[in-house]
Coordinates of C-alpha atoms in Angstrom, one line a residue:
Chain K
X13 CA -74.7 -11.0 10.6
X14 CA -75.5 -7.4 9.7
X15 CA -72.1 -6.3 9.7
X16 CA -73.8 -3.5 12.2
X17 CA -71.9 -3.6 16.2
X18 CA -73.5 -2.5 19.1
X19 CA -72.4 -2.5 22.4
X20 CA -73.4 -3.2 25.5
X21 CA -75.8 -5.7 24.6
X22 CA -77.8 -5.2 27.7
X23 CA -77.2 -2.5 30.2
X24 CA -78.7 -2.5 33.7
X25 CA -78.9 1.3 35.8
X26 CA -80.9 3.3 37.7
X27 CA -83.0 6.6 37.7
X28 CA -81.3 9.7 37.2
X29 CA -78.3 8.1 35.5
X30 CA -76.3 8.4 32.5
X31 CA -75.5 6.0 29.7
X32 CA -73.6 5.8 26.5
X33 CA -74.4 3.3 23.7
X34 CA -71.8 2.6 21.4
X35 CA -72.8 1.7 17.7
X36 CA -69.7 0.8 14.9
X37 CA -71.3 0.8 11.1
X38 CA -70.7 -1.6 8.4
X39 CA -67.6 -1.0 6.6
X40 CA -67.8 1.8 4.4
X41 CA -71.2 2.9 5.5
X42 CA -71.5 6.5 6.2
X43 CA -75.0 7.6 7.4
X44 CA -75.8 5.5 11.2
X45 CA -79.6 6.0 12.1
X46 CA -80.4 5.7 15.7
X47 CA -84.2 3.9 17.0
X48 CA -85.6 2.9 20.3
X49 CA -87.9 -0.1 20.5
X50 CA -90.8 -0.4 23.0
X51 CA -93.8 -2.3 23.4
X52 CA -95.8 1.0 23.6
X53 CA -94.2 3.1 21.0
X54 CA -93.2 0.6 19.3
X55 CA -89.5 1.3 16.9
X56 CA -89.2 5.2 16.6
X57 CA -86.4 7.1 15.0
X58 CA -84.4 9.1 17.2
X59 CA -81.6 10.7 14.9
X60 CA -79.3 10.2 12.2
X61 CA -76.0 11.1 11.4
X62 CA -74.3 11.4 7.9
X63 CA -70.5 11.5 7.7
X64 CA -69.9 12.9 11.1
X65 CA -72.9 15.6 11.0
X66 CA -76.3 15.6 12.0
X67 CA -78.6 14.7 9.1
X68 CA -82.3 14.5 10.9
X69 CA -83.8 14.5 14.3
X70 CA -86.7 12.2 14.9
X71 CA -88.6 12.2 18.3
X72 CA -85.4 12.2 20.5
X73 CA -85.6 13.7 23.9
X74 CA -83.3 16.5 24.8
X75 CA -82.0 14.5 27.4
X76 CA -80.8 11.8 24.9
X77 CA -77.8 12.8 22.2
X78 CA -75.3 11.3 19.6
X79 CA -72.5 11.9 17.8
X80 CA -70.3 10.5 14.9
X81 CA -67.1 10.3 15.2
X82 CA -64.1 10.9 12.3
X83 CA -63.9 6.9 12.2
X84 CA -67.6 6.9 11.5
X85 CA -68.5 4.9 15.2
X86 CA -71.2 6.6 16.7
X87 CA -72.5 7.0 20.2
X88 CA -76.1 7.8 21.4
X89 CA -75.6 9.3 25.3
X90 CA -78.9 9.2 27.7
X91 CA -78.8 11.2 30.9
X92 CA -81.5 11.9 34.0
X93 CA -82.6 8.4 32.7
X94 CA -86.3 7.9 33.6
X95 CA -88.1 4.6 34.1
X96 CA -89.9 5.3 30.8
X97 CA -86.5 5.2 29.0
X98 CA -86.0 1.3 29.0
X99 CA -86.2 0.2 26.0
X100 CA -84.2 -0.9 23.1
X101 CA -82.0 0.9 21.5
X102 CA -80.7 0.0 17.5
X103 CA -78.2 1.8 15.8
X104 CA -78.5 1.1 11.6
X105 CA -76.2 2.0 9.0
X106 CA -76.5 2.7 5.2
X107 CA -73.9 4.0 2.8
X108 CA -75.2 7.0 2.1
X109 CA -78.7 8.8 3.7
X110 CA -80.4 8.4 0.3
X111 CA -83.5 6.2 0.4
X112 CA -82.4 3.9 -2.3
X113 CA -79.7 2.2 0.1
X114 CA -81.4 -0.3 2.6
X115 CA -80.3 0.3 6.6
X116 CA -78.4 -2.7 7.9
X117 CA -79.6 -2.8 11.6
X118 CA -77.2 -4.0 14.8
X119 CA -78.8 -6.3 17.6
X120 CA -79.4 -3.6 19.7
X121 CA -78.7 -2.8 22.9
X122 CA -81.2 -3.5 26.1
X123 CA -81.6 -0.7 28.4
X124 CA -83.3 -1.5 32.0
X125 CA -83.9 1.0 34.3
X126 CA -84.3 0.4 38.0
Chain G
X30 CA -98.8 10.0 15.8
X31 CA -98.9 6.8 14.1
X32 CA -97.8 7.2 10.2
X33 CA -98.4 3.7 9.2
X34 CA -100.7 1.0 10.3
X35 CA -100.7 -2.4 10.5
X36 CA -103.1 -5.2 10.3
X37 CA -104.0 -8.2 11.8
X38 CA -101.7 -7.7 15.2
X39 CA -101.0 -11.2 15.0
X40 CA -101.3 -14.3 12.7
X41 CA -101.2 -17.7 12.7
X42 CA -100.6 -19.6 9.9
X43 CA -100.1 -23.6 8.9
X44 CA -96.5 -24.7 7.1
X45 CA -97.4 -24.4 3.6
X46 CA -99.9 -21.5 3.8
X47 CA -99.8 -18.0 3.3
X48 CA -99.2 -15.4 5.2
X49 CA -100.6 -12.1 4.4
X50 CA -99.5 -8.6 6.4
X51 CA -101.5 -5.3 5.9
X52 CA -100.2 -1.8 5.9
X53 CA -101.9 1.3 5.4
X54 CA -100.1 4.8 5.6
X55 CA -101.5 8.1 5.3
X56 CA -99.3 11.3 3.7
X57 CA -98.9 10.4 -0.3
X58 CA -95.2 12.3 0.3
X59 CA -93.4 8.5 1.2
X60 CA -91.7 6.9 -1.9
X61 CA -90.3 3.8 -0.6
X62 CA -91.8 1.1 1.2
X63 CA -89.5 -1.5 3.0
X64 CA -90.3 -4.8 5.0
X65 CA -88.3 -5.9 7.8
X66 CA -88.3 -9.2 9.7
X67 CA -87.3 -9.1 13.2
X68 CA -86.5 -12.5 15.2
X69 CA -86.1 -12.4 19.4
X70 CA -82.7 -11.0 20.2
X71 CA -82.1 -9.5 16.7
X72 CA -82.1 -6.5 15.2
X73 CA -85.1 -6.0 12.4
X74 CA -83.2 -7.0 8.7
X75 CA -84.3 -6.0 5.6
X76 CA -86.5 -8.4 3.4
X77 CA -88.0 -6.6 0.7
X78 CA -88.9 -3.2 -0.3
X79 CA -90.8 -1.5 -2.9
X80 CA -90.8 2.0 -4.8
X81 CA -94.3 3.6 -6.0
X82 CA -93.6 3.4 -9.5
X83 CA -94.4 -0.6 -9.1
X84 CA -97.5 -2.4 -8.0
X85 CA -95.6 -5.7 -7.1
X86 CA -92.3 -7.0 -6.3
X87 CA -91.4 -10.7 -5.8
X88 CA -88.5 -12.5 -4.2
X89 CA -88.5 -15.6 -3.5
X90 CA -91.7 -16.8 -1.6
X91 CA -91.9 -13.0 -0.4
X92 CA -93.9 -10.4 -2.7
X93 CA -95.2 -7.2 -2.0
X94 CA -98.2 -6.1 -3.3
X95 CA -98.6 -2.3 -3.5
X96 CA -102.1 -0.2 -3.9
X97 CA -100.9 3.4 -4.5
X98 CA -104.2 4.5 -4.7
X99 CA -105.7 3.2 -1.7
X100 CA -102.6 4.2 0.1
X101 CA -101.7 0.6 1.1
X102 CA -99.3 -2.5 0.8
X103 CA -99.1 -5.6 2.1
X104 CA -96.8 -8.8 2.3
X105 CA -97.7 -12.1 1.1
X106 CA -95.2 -14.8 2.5
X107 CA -95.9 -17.8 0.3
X108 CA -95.2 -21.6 1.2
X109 CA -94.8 -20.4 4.6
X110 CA -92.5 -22.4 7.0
X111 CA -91.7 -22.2 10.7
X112 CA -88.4 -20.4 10.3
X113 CA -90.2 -17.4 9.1
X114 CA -91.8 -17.5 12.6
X115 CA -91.1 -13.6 13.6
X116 CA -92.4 -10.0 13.7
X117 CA -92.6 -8.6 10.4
X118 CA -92.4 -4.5 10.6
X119 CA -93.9 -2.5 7.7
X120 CA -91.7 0.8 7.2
X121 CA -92.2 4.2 4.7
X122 CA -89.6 6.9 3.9
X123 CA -89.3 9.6 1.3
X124 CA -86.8 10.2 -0.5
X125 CA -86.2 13.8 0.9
X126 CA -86.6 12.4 4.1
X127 CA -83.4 11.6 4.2
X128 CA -84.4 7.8 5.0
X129 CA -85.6 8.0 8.1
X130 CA -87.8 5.4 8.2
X131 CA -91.2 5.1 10.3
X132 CA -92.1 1.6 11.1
X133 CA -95.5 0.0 11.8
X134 CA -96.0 -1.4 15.1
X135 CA -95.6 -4.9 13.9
X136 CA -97.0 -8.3 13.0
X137 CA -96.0 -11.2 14.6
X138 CA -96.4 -14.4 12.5
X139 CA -96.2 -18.0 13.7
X140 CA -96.2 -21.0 11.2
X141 CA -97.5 -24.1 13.0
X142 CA -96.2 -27.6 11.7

């Protein structure tokens, strides 16, 4: 167990909706890292956040955002969802954003759009 | 754009043997180099990672082997054993990068009995 909480673990819509993915860190991590999983793309990184602020953007549509909240949970909203956009989505955390601290991953959260 | 590459796609390996995973990045800018396992339903987890400033780094039956020069660095799995049946993803950061890590597309290994 990573420590890492994700939820849903799956989550079933359709086209044109909106969703909101719900990632808790380990305790007393401060930087969460947001990735979607495909078998295309394979696991790209969407976004991180770092104490409540945004830290980096990776290749994150602008439909898709995130925040951090004060009690360091973070949330990854997708709207005008697209067919493309299933996939799965891991939240990691990591104490602090500096390379030397490994990312503790969650189990992710299966997006399927009708 | 893919920053690192992985090779073979797939591998399959008898109990005992070893299990070897290639990587190969481009941009000389990443300083750390992790290896994640992922099993079916999981998240990936950490295994092992290395820093430039070393050309190998052993724990347990895992070691990482790493070719600065040639821009590469692989993962030997030694003694492997059907419980280490999974995809193994390759990953690079820097450290200005803030961590953001860029993963390989993958190797899925199966040890046979």
């Amino acid at each position: 167990d990573s420590g890492v909480t994700q939820t849903p673990k799956h989550l079933i819509t359709a086209t044109g909706q909106r969703v909101t993915l719900r990632c808790s860190p380990r305790s007393g991590d401060l930087s969460v890292y947001w990735y979607q999983q495909s078998l295309d793309q394979g696991l790209q990184f969407l976004i991180q956040y770092y104490n409540g602020e945004e830290r980096a953007k990776g290749n994150i549509l602008e439909r898709f955002s995130a925040q951090q909240f004060p009690d360091l949970h973070s949330e990854l909203n997708l709207s005008s969802l697209e067919l493309g956009d299933s996939a799965l989505y891991f939240c990691a955390s990591a104490s602090d954003g500096n390379s030397n601290q490994p990312q503790h991953f969650g189990d992710g959260t299966r997006l399927s759009i009708l | 754009q893919q920053q690192v590459k992985q090779s073979p796609q797939s591998l399959i390996v008898q109990k005992g043997g070893i299990s070897i995973i290639n990587c190969a990045y481009e941009n000389t800018a990443f300083d750390y180099f992790p290896w994640y396992q992922q099993f079916p339903g999981k998240g990936p987890a950490l295994l092992i990672a290395i820093r430039p400033d070393v050309s190998e780094k052993k724990e347990g039956r895992f070691t990482i082997s790493f070719n600065k020069s040639a821009k590469q660095f692989s993962l030997h799995i030694m003694d492997s054993q059907p419980g280490d049946s999974a995809t193994y993803f390759c990953a690079i950061a820097t450290l200005r990068g803030n961590n953001r890590l860029a993963f390989g597309k993958g190797n899925q290994v199966v040890v046979i009995p």
